Amino acid sequence: MDAAKESLALSADGLAVEIIDQTKLPRKLEVIRLSEPTEFFEAIHKLKVRGAPAIGVCAALAISVFAKRALKKDPAISSLTLANYLTEQALYLESSRPTAVNLDWALSQMLDCIKTASHLSAPKLQETLQRRALEIYEDDISRCRKIAEAGFPLIKESMGILTHCNAGRLATVKYGTALAPIYLAHERGISLKVYADETRPLLQGARLTAFELTQAGIDTMVLCDSMSSILMSEGNIDMVIVGADRIAANGDSANKVGSSNLAIVANYYKVPFYVAAPASTIDLSARSGKEIPIEMRDQEEVRSMWYKEPMIYTRAQIFNPAFDVIDASLITGFILDSGLITQDFKEGLAHAKR
Ligand code: MRU
């Protein structure tokens, strides 16, 4: 795998998925191999691979890897035994993180494929699954490129663009979602400045967004999450673009915790606020943000993870939701692979999902 170009890939022998271990960035660009179900679960849960589209693609490739490894271990395995084993592993991986619907979406694509191909021999079932997983992989690349084109017209020379968390190339196979139009504008010679929220508590903005944008030669400045108001009040921010983990039918969008605060501040200062995502992030079964499950994570991520010593008195409790929901009324528009939506979100999102 070429780690300078993609964040994950199926290994050449099809027996593993190679990922950039994002927990090591920006200190070290290390590619690791995942092959066992527990390794995939741990990698997703611990955010070695992260970002809604990337975890979906990773899980789809994982099912293909499990099929190939099961056949290697027992070449006489029946397709029924193989299908049952893979179904069990898909459900296991689905439980690794609850908010990003891309994970459910990609695994349900693989489960559908298992069902429709279960009449085939085990080797043919494995081939079919590998083909489907690679289609999901390629589909992510092409949708992100389309998001870049859909968002590009919004970007003008010398703009200041604020983003939260990391919705860049590391969060997808390539290009990213929120950062995709920015990459394209940069490629086309438009100069701009990106302001990256550091993104407490796991610092995806500071560690990942600042890393990938500066590596690409894009002018980037990191700020603490609480500093967006002063930047906006001074007129430095022309637009906010964030990604999403799940977009409900009415446009309410779950994204990294702090996104909702940012949208409220942007709204106050009348700074346009866009959400960029592929169709796999839209969940029409959730009518509003109230129906989106929010992942709660370990208190230690806030208490001690980035410090030499714990920074919070041991008896104090810690609130650590990984996501919040941006109310649709605060969103100026959606930058989707099918185009830009700036009004009638309900109709537009339903159409985009078709
Ligand atoms: O917890 P993470 O780092 O997986 O959260 C990621 C985000 O919130 C991203 O903004 C979202 O997944 C979109 S990525 C293209």
mmCIF file of C-alpha atoms and ligand atoms in Angstrom:
data_model
loop_
_atom_site.group_PDB
_atom_site.id
_atom_site.type_symbol
_atom_site.label_atom_id
_atom_site.label_comp_id
_atom_site.label_asym_id
_atom_site.label_seq_id
_atom_site.Cartn_x
_atom_site.Cartn_y
_atom_site.Cartn_z
ATOM 1 C CA MET A 1 0.000 0.000 0.000
ATOM 2 C CA ASP A 2 1.204 3.530 -0.769
ATOM 3 C CA ALA A 3 0.655 5.369 2.535
ATOM 4 C CA ALA A 4 1.295 8.716 0.843
ATOM 5 C CA LYS A 5 -1.764 8.186 -1.354
ATOM 6 C CA GLU A 6 -4.241 6.029 0.556
ATOM 7 C CA SER A 7 -5.088 5.426 4.194
ATOM 8 C CA LEU A 8 -5.948 1.730 3.863
ATOM 9 C CA ALA A 9 -5.932 -1.092 1.312
ATOM 10 C CA LEU A 10 -6.414 -4.820 0.904
ATOM 11 C CA SER A 11 -3.010 -6.530 1.025
ATOM 12 C CA ALA A 12 -1.731 -8.022 -2.244
ATOM 13 C CA ASP A 13 -2.403 -11.591 -0.967
ATOM 14 C CA GLY A 14 -5.942 -10.651 0.177
ATOM 15 C CA LEU A 15 -5.218 -12.045 3.640
ATOM 16 C CA ALA A 16 -5.024 -8.735 5.510
ATOM 17 C CA VAL A 17 -5.995 -5.102 5.416
ATOM 18 C CA GLU A 18 -3.168 -2.604 5.632
ATOM 19 C CA ILE A 19 -3.961 0.636 7.442
ATOM 20 C CA ILE A 20 -2.080 3.709 8.540
ATOM 21 C CA ASP A 21 -2.130 3.483 12.350
ATOM 22 C CA GLN A 22 -3.653 6.901 13.032
ATOM 23 C CA THR A 23 -2.951 6.740 16.758
ATOM 24 C CA LYS A 24 0.768 7.098 15.923
ATOM 25 C CA LEU A 25 0.379 10.258 13.842
ATOM 26 C CA PRO A 26 1.916 12.770 13.507
ATOM 27 C CA ARG A 27 5.010 11.297 15.184
ATOM 28 C CA LYS A 28 5.213 8.263 12.935
ATOM 29 C CA LEU A 29 3.624 7.184 9.651
ATOM 30 C CA GLU A 30 3.295 3.475 10.319
ATOM 31 C CA VAL A 31 1.374 0.937 8.260
ATOM 32 C CA ILE A 32 0.054 -2.089 10.166
ATOM 33 C CA ARG A 33 -1.649 -5.290 8.967
ATOM 34 C CA LEU A 34 -4.997 -6.432 10.364
ATOM 35 C CA SER A 35 -6.140 -9.988 9.828
ATOM 36 C CA GLU A 36 -7.976 -11.438 12.841
ATOM 37 C CA PRO A 37 -11.491 -10.279 13.852
ATOM 38 C CA THR A 38 -10.239 -9.049 17.253
ATOM 39 C CA GLU A 39 -7.531 -6.985 15.539
ATOM 40 C CA PHE A 40 -10.116 -5.268 13.345
ATOM 41 C CA PHE A 41 -12.431 -4.662 16.301
ATOM 42 C CA GLU A 42 -9.612 -3.169 18.344
ATOM 43 C CA ALA A 43 -8.321 -1.041 15.435
ATOM 44 C CA ILE A 44 -11.774 0.468 14.869
ATOM 45 C CA HIS A 45 -12.611 0.885 18.544
ATOM 46 C CA LYS A 46 -9.254 2.465 19.397
ATOM 47 C CA LEU A 47 -9.336 4.721 16.314
ATOM 48 C CA LYS A 48 -6.256 3.248 14.655
ATOM 49 C CA VAL A 49 -8.535 3.451 11.640
ATOM 50 C CA ARG A 50 -11.182 6.137 11.999
ATOM 51 C CA GLY A 51 -13.500 8.493 10.157
ATOM 52 C CA ALA A 52 -16.917 7.238 9.103
ATOM 53 C CA PRO A 53 -16.126 6.264 5.476
ATOM 54 C CA ALA A 54 -12.774 4.656 6.361
ATOM 55 C CA ILE A 55 -14.210 2.406 9.064
ATOM 56 C CA GLY A 56 -16.976 1.285 6.693
ATOM 57 C CA VAL A 57 -14.486 0.408 3.947
ATOM 58 C CA CYS A 58 -12.176 -1.284 6.453
ATOM 59 C CA ALA A 59 -15.012 -3.469 7.761
ATOM 60 C CA ALA A 60 -16.070 -4.473 4.230
ATOM 61 C CA LEU A 61 -12.491 -5.483 3.399
ATOM 62 C CA ALA A 62 -12.314 -7.335 6.725
ATOM 63 C CA ILE A 63 -15.151 -9.657 5.694
ATOM 64 C CA SER A 64 -13.291 -10.489 2.498
ATOM 65 C CA VAL A 65 -10.127 -11.173 4.530
ATOM 66 C CA PHE A 66 -11.994 -13.465 6.961
ATOM 67 C CA ALA A 67 -13.401 -15.453 4.035
ATOM 68 C CA LYS A 68 -9.992 -15.912 2.448
ATOM 69 C CA ARG A 69 -8.350 -16.892 5.741
ATOM 70 C CA ALA A 70 -11.130 -19.363 6.609
ATOM 71 C CA LEU A 71 -10.677 -21.063 3.223
ATOM 72 C CA LYS A 72 -6.918 -21.146 3.630
ATOM 73 C CA LYS A 73 -7.291 -22.806 7.037
ATOM 74 C CA ASP A 74 -9.893 -25.308 5.834
ATOM 75 C CA PRO A 75 -10.056 -25.655 2.019
ATOM 76 C CA ALA A 76 -13.009 -28.072 2.427
ATOM 77 C CA ILE A 77 -15.182 -25.618 4.383
ATOM 78 C CA SER A 78 -18.796 -25.621 3.193
ATOM 79 C CA SER A 79 -20.307 -22.389 1.956
ATOM 80 C CA LEU A 80 -22.988 -22.624 4.682
ATOM 81 C CA THR A 81 -20.377 -22.839 7.455
ATOM 82 C CA LEU A 82 -18.426 -20.014 5.839
ATOM 83 C CA ALA A 83 -21.528 -17.833 5.469
ATOM 84 C CA ASN A 84 -22.508 -18.407 9.122
ATOM 85 C CA TYR A 85 -19.007 -17.588 10.332
ATOM 86 C CA LEU A 86 -18.851 -14.389 8.275
ATOM 87 C CA THR A 87 -22.300 -13.259 9.412
ATOM 88 C CA GLU A 88 -21.218 -13.671 13.026
ATOM 89 C CA GLN A 89 -18.037 -11.646 12.436
ATOM 90 C CA ALA A 90 -19.959 -8.890 10.632
ATOM 91 C CA LEU A 91 -22.225 -8.472 13.668
ATOM 92 C CA TYR A 92 -19.193 -8.440 15.941
ATOM 93 C CA LEU A 93 -17.487 -5.671 13.922
ATOM 94 C CA GLU A 94 -20.723 -3.692 13.763
ATOM 95 C CA SER A 95 -20.636 -3.420 17.565
ATOM 96 C CA SER A 96 -17.194 -1.769 17.577
ATOM 97 C CA ARG A 97 -18.523 1.808 17.175
ATOM 98 C CA PRO A 98 -22.189 2.860 17.151
ATOM 99 C CA THR A 99 -22.473 6.328 15.593
ATOM 100 C CA ALA A 100 -20.974 6.195 12.097
ATOM 101 C CA VAL A 101 -23.687 4.688 9.919
ATOM 102 C CA ASN A 102 -21.101 3.949 7.211
ATOM 103 C CA LEU A 103 -19.985 0.974 9.311
ATOM 104 C CA ASP A 104 -23.519 -0.514 9.386
ATOM 105 C CA TRP A 105 -23.995 0.394 5.734
ATOM 106 C CA ALA A 106 -20.812 -1.325 4.505
ATOM 107 C CA LEU A 107 -21.418 -4.400 6.640
ATOM 108 C CA SER A 108 -25.011 -4.688 5.491
ATOM 109 C CA GLN A 109 -23.761 -4.560 1.879
ATOM 110 C CA MET A 110 -21.459 -7.482 2.717
ATOM 111 C CA LEU A 111 -24.239 -9.361 4.557
ATOM 112 C CA ASP A 112 -26.532 -8.947 1.522
ATOM 113 C CA CYS A 113 -23.743 -10.274 -0.656
ATOM 114 C CA ILE A 114 -23.272 -13.291 1.657
ATOM 115 C CA LYS A 115 -27.009 -14.032 1.402
ATOM 116 C CA THR A 116 -27.259 -13.721 -2.368
ATOM 117 C CA ALA A 117 -24.059 -15.717 -3.016
ATOM 118 C CA SER A 118 -24.534 -18.428 -0.363
ATOM 119 C CA HIS A 119 -25.685 -20.976 -2.997
ATOM 120 C CA LEU A 120 -22.187 -20.805 -4.555
ATOM 121 C CA SER A 121 -19.227 -22.978 -3.550
ATOM 122 C CA ALA A 122 -17.109 -21.577 -0.693
ATOM 123 C CA PRO A 123 -14.259 -20.449 -3.035
ATOM 124 C CA LYS A 124 -16.764 -18.690 -5.313
ATOM 125 C CA LEU A 125 -18.440 -17.075 -2.293
ATOM 126 C CA GLN A 126 -15.042 -15.770 -1.189
ATOM 127 C CA GLU A 127 -14.298 -14.381 -4.673
ATOM 128 C CA THR A 128 -17.696 -12.666 -4.764
ATOM 129 C CA LEU A 129 -17.114 -11.089 -1.361
ATOM 130 C CA GLN A 130 -13.665 -9.836 -2.320
ATOM 131 C CA ARG A 131 -15.087 -8.282 -5.473
ATOM 132 C CA ARG A 132 -17.875 -6.554 -3.514
ATOM 133 C CA ALA A 133 -15.459 -5.248 -0.848
ATOM 134 C CA LEU A 134 -13.205 -3.808 -3.551
ATOM 135 C CA GLU A 135 -16.220 -2.153 -5.183
ATOM 136 C CA ILE A 136 -17.037 -0.484 -1.842
ATOM 137 C CA TYR A 137 -13.390 0.636 -1.656
ATOM 138 C CA GLU A 138 -13.423 2.124 -5.174
ATOM 139 C CA ASP A 139 -16.866 3.627 -4.596
ATOM 140 C CA ASP A 140 -15.494 5.576 -1.611
ATOM 141 C CA ILE A 141 -12.693 7.023 -3.744
ATOM 142 C CA SER A 142 -15.040 8.074 -6.517
ATOM 143 C CA ARG A 143 -17.656 9.581 -4.156
ATOM 144 C CA CYS A 144 -15.012 11.637 -2.348
ATOM 145 C CA ARG A 145 -13.767 12.949 -5.681
ATOM 146 C CA LYS A 146 -17.344 13.948 -6.550
ATOM 147 C CA ILE A 147 -17.693 15.701 -3.163
ATOM 148 C CA ALA A 148 -14.556 17.669 -4.085
ATOM 149 C CA GLU A 149 -16.158 18.798 -7.351
ATOM 150 C CA ALA A 150 -19.494 19.612 -5.671
ATOM 151 C CA GLY A 151 -17.825 21.787 -3.009
ATOM 152 C CA PHE A 152 -15.223 23.403 -5.243
ATOM 153 C CA PRO A 153 -17.438 26.280 -6.517
ATOM 154 C CA LEU A 154 -17.912 27.458 -2.913
ATOM 155 C CA ILE A 155 -14.206 28.140 -2.498
ATOM 156 C CA LYS A 156 -12.819 31.515 -3.515
ATOM 157 C CA GLU A 157 -9.286 32.940 -3.527
ATOM 158 C CA SER A 158 -7.841 33.826 -0.070
ATOM 159 C CA MET A 159 -10.687 32.318 1.938
ATOM 160 C CA GLY A 160 -10.280 31.279 5.557
ATOM 161 C CA ILE A 161 -11.976 27.903 6.078
ATOM 162 C CA LEU A 162 -12.512 26.357 9.486
ATOM 163 C CA THR A 163 -12.873 22.607 9.977
ATOM 164 C CA HIS A 164 -13.381 20.342 12.991
ATOM 165 C CA CYS A 165 -11.937 16.874 13.660
ATOM 166 C CA ASN A 166 -10.475 15.133 10.619
ATOM 167 C CA ALA A 167 -12.621 14.603 7.567
ATOM 168 C CA GLY A 168 -9.667 14.442 5.235
ATOM 169 C CA ARG A 169 -7.881 11.742 3.315
ATOM 170 C CA LEU A 170 -7.116 9.813 6.520
ATOM 171 C CA ALA A 171 -10.830 9.502 7.284
ATOM 172 C CA THR A 172 -11.589 7.958 3.885
ATOM 173 C CA VAL A 173 -9.596 5.905 1.390
ATOM 174 C CA LYS A 174 -8.377 9.070 -0.407
ATOM 175 C CA TYR A 175 -9.257 12.803 -0.702
ATOM 176 C CA GLY A 176 -11.621 13.010 2.310
ATOM 177 C CA THR A 177 -15.032 14.644 2.521
ATOM 178 C CA ALA A 178 -14.856 18.080 4.188
ATOM 179 C CA LEU A 179 -11.268 18.506 3.022
ATOM 180 C CA ALA A 180 -11.859 17.187 -0.510
ATOM 181 C CA PRO A 181 -12.982 20.564 -1.992
ATOM 182 C CA ILE A 182 -10.021 22.189 -0.229
ATOM 183 C CA TYR A 183 -7.565 19.752 -1.834
ATOM 184 C CA LEU A 184 -9.132 20.364 -5.213
ATOM 185 C CA ALA A 185 -8.985 24.160 -4.817
ATOM 186 C CA HIS A 186 -5.321 23.843 -3.835
ATOM 187 C CA GLU A 187 -4.644 21.596 -6.857
ATOM 188 C CA ARG A 188 -6.266 24.249 -9.070
ATOM 189 C CA GLY A 189 -4.055 27.021 -7.732
ATOM 190 C CA ILE A 190 -6.461 28.759 -5.343
ATOM 191 C CA SER A 191 -4.704 29.940 -2.208
ATOM 192 C CA LEU A 192 -6.587 29.616 1.053
ATOM 193 C CA LYS A 193 -5.987 29.162 4.748
ATOM 194 C CA VAL A 194 -7.417 26.307 6.760
ATOM 195 C CA TYR A 195 -8.108 26.692 10.459
ATOM 196 C CA ALA A 196 -8.174 23.286 12.157
ATOM 197 C CA ASP A 197 -9.903 22.886 15.524
ATOM 198 C CA GLU A 198 -7.612 20.748 17.669
ATOM 199 C CA THR A 199 -10.664 18.591 18.560
ATOM 200 C CA ARG A 200 -10.638 17.568 22.198
ATOM 201 C CA PRO A 201 -10.306 14.980 23.555
ATOM 202 C CA LEU A 202 -8.650 12.824 20.870
ATOM 203 C CA LEU A 203 -7.030 15.669 18.932
ATOM 204 C CA GLN A 204 -7.907 14.507 15.428
ATOM 205 C CA GLY A 205 -7.637 18.103 14.173
ATOM 206 C CA ALA A 206 -4.268 18.787 15.762
ATOM 207 C CA ARG A 207 -2.729 15.388 15.045
ATOM 208 C CA LEU A 208 -4.306 14.438 11.719
ATOM 209 C CA THR A 209 -5.832 17.398 9.864
ATOM 210 C CA ALA A 210 -2.820 19.637 10.481
ATOM 211 C CA PHE A 211 -0.533 16.766 9.430
ATOM 212 C CA GLU A 212 -2.231 15.880 6.180
ATOM 213 C CA LEU A 213 -2.923 19.467 5.060
ATOM 214 C CA THR A 214 0.558 20.792 5.774
ATOM 215 C CA GLN A 215 2.026 17.721 4.058
ATOM 216 C CA ALA A 216 -0.005 18.679 1.004
ATOM 217 C CA GLY A 217 1.388 22.220 1.165
ATOM 218 C CA ILE A 218 -1.831 23.857 2.387
ATOM 219 C CA ASP A 219 -1.516 26.798 4.786
ATOM 220 C CA THR A 220 -2.912 25.463 8.088
ATOM 221 C CA MET A 221 -3.340 26.926 11.553
ATOM 222 C CA VAL A 222 -4.473 24.919 14.588
ATOM 223 C CA LEU A 223 -6.699 26.439 17.255
ATOM 224 C CA CYS A 224 -8.179 25.077 20.473
ATOM 225 C CA ASP A 225 -11.879 24.254 20.112
ATOM 226 C CA SER A 226 -12.824 27.230 22.282
ATOM 227 C CA MET A 227 -11.130 29.761 19.971
ATOM 228 C CA SER A 228 -13.460 29.767 16.977
ATOM 229 C CA SER A 229 -15.577 32.632 18.283
ATOM 230 C CA ILE A 230 -12.695 35.093 18.410
ATOM 231 C CA LEU A 231 -11.602 34.114 14.886
ATOM 232 C CA MET A 232 -15.112 34.561 13.538
ATOM 233 C CA SER A 233 -15.691 37.846 15.363
ATOM 234 C CA GLU A 234 -12.538 39.207 13.747
ATOM 235 C CA GLY A 235 -13.749 38.167 10.293
ATOM 236 C CA ASN A 236 -11.091 35.528 9.603
ATOM 237 C CA ILE A 237 -13.464 32.707 8.756
ATOM 238 C CA ASP A 238 -15.427 32.763 5.498
ATOM 239 C CA MET A 239 -16.864 29.287 5.750
ATOM 240 C CA VAL A 240 -16.943 26.186 7.968
ATOM 241 C CA ILE A 241 -16.882 22.710 6.425
ATOM 242 C CA VAL A 242 -17.162 19.569 8.559
ATOM 243 C CA GLY A 243 -17.781 15.896 7.839
ATOM 244 C CA ALA A 244 -20.526 13.719 9.315
ATOM 245 C CA ASP A 245 -20.951 10.299 10.865
ATOM 246 C CA ARG A 246 -24.684 10.047 10.320
ATOM 247 C CA ILE A 247 -27.129 12.405 8.651
ATOM 248 C CA ALA A 248 -30.766 11.931 9.660
ATOM 249 C CA ALA A 249 -33.625 12.293 7.170
ATOM 250 C CA ASN A 250 -34.374 15.864 8.325
ATOM 251 C CA GLY A 251 -30.736 16.993 7.966
ATOM 252 C CA ASP A 252 -29.685 16.819 11.637
ATOM 253 C CA SER A 253 -26.086 15.621 11.422
ATOM 254 C CA ALA A 254 -23.970 13.770 13.960
ATOM 255 C CA ASN A 255 -20.302 14.619 13.814
ATOM 256 C CA LYS A 256 -17.339 14.807 16.183
ATOM 257 C CA VAL A 257 -18.281 16.337 19.524
ATOM 258 C CA GLY A 258 -17.891 20.099 19.336
ATOM 259 C CA SER A 259 -19.401 20.352 15.849
ATOM 260 C CA SER A 260 -22.710 21.506 17.271
ATOM 261 C CA ASN A 261 -20.998 24.250 19.346
ATOM 262 C CA LEU A 262 -19.158 25.353 16.215
ATOM 263 C CA ALA A 263 -22.377 25.504 14.182
ATOM 264 C CA ILE A 264 -24.028 27.648 16.873
ATOM 265 C CA VAL A 265 -21.084 30.069 16.882
ATOM 266 C CA ALA A 266 -20.979 30.172 13.057
ATOM 267 C CA ASN A 267 -24.692 30.879 12.978
ATOM 268 C CA TYR A 268 -24.265 33.797 15.393
ATOM 269 C CA TYR A 269 -21.563 35.329 13.202
ATOM 270 C CA LYS A 270 -23.438 34.451 9.977
ATOM 271 C CA VAL A 271 -20.570 32.303 8.700
ATOM 272 C CA PRO A 272 -21.848 29.653 6.210
ATOM 273 C CA PHE A 273 -21.686 26.159 7.712
ATOM 274 C CA TYR A 274 -21.483 23.157 5.365
ATOM 275 C CA VAL A 275 -21.571 19.408 6.017
ATOM 276 C CA ALA A 276 -19.760 17.227 3.469
ATOM 277 C CA ALA A 277 -20.480 13.500 3.174
ATOM 278 C CA PRO A 278 -21.022 10.595 0.789
ATOM 279 C CA ALA A 279 -24.476 9.015 0.405
ATOM 280 C CA SER A 280 -23.404 6.143 2.693
ATOM 281 C CA THR A 281 -23.501 8.633 5.621
ATOM 282 C CA ILE A 282 -27.203 9.419 5.097
ATOM 283 C CA ASP A 283 -29.507 7.369 7.306
ATOM 284 C CA LEU A 284 -33.110 7.900 6.259
ATOM 285 C CA SER A 285 -34.282 5.475 8.950
ATOM 286 C CA ALA A 286 -33.311 8.066 11.581
ATOM 287 C CA ARG A 287 -36.014 10.716 11.275
ATOM 288 C CA SER A 288 -34.058 13.277 13.284
ATOM 289 C CA GLY A 289 -30.864 13.592 15.317
ATOM 290 C CA LYS A 290 -32.743 12.304 18.380
ATOM 291 C CA GLU A 291 -32.649 8.830 16.815
ATOM 292 C CA ILE A 292 -28.864 8.817 16.263
ATOM 293 C CA PRO A 293 -26.951 6.703 18.812
ATOM 294 C CA ILE A 294 -24.111 8.665 20.409
ATOM 295 C CA GLU A 295 -20.976 6.788 21.377
ATOM 296 C CA MET A 296 -19.757 7.364 24.941
ATOM 297 C CA ARG A 297 -16.041 6.772 25.429
ATOM 298 C CA ASP A 298 -13.611 6.070 28.223
ATOM 299 C CA GLN A 299 -13.125 8.838 30.803
ATOM 300 C CA GLU A 300 -9.359 8.386 30.613
ATOM 301 C CA GLU A 301 -9.339 10.020 27.174
ATOM 302 C CA VAL A 302 -10.190 13.285 28.923
ATOM 303 C CA ARG A 303 -8.509 12.722 32.279
ATOM 304 C CA SER A 304 -5.030 11.556 31.404
ATOM 305 C CA MET A 305 -4.469 10.397 27.852
ATOM 306 C CA TRP A 306 -2.338 13.327 26.621
ATOM 307 C CA TYR A 307 -0.779 14.319 29.896
ATOM 308 C CA LYS A 308 2.232 13.098 31.852
ATOM 309 C CA GLU A 309 -0.016 13.001 34.913
ATOM 310 C CA PRO A 310 -3.811 12.911 35.221
ATOM 311 C CA MET A 311 -5.086 16.480 34.923
ATOM 312 C CA ILE A 312 -8.437 16.024 36.658
ATOM 313 C CA TYR A 313 -8.947 15.309 40.327
ATOM 314 C CA THR A 314 -9.652 11.572 40.621
ATOM 315 C CA ARG A 315 -13.072 11.945 42.255
ATOM 316 C CA ALA A 316 -14.406 14.292 39.561
ATOM 317 C CA GLN A 317 -16.639 12.611 37.013
ATOM 318 C CA ILE A 318 -16.004 13.019 33.307
ATOM 319 C CA PHE A 319 -18.478 13.405 30.456
ATOM 320 C CA ASN A 320 -17.058 12.010 27.208
ATOM 321 C CA PRO A 321 -19.506 11.672 24.302
ATOM 322 C CA ALA A 322 -17.614 11.176 21.043
ATOM 323 C CA PHE A 323 -20.202 12.967 18.886
ATOM 324 C CA ASP A 324 -22.902 15.591 18.994
ATOM 325 C CA VAL A 325 -25.703 16.478 16.615
ATOM 326 C CA ILE A 326 -25.709 19.641 14.524
ATOM 327 C CA ASP A 327 -29.282 20.838 14.252
ATOM 328 C CA ALA A 328 -30.355 21.036 10.599
ATOM 329 C CA SER A 329 -31.463 24.652 11.070
ATOM 330 C CA LEU A 330 -27.793 25.640 11.600
ATOM 331 C CA ILE A 331 -26.587 24.023 8.374
ATOM 332 C CA THR A 332 -26.233 26.189 5.260
ATOM 333 C CA GLY A 333 -25.906 23.216 2.943
ATOM 334 C CA PHE A 334 -24.753 19.673 2.299
ATOM 335 C CA ILE A 335 -21.853 18.933 -0.029
ATOM 336 C CA LEU A 336 -22.680 15.438 -1.267
ATOM 337 C CA ASP A 337 -21.284 13.208 -3.991
ATOM 338 C CA SER A 338 -24.530 13.854 -5.853
ATOM 339 C CA GLY A 339 -24.123 17.652 -5.591
ATOM 340 C CA LEU A 340 -24.803 20.586 -3.337
ATOM 341 C CA ILE A 341 -28.069 20.890 -1.382
ATOM 342 C CA THR A 342 -28.915 24.261 0.102
ATOM 343 C CA GLN A 343 -32.644 24.002 0.592
ATOM 344 C CA ASP A 344 -35.344 21.436 1.315
ATOM 345 C CA PHE A 345 -32.876 19.089 3.014
ATOM 346 C CA LYS A 346 -35.465 16.358 3.526
ATOM 347 C CA GLU A 347 -36.236 16.038 -0.159
ATOM 348 C CA GLY A 348 -32.605 16.535 -1.217
ATOM 349 C CA LEU A 349 -31.219 13.916 1.167
ATOM 350 C CA ALA A 350 -33.890 11.391 0.204
ATOM 351 C CA HIS A 351 -33.020 11.973 -3.448
ATOM 352 C CA ALA A 352 -29.274 11.705 -2.791
ATOM 353 C CA LYS A 353 -29.728 8.363 -1.039
ATOM 354 C CA ARG A 354 -31.663 6.846 -3.968
HETATM 355 O O1 MRU B 1 -14.083 9.547 16.211
HETATM 356 P P1 MRU B 1 -13.663 9.764 14.786
HETATM 357 O O2 MRU B 1 -12.299 10.358 14.677
HETATM 358 O O3 MRU B 1 -13.856 8.556 13.927
HETATM 359 O O4 MRU B 1 -14.700 10.882 14.287
HETATM 360 C C1 MRU B 1 -14.634 11.257 12.951
HETATM 361 C C2 MRU B 1 -15.516 12.392 12.601
HETATM 362 O O5 MRU B 1 -16.287 12.889 13.391
HETATM 363 C C3 MRU B 1 -15.484 12.818 11.165
HETATM 364 O O6 MRU B 1 -15.764 14.184 11.053
HETATM 365 C C4 MRU B 1 -16.526 12.021 10.366
HETATM 366 O O7 MRU B 1 -16.361 10.653 10.584
HETATM 367 C C5 MRU B 1 -16.449 12.293 8.930
HETATM 368 S S1 MRU B 1 -14.990 11.626 8.233
HETATM 369 C C6 MRU B 1 -14.982 11.878 6.575
#
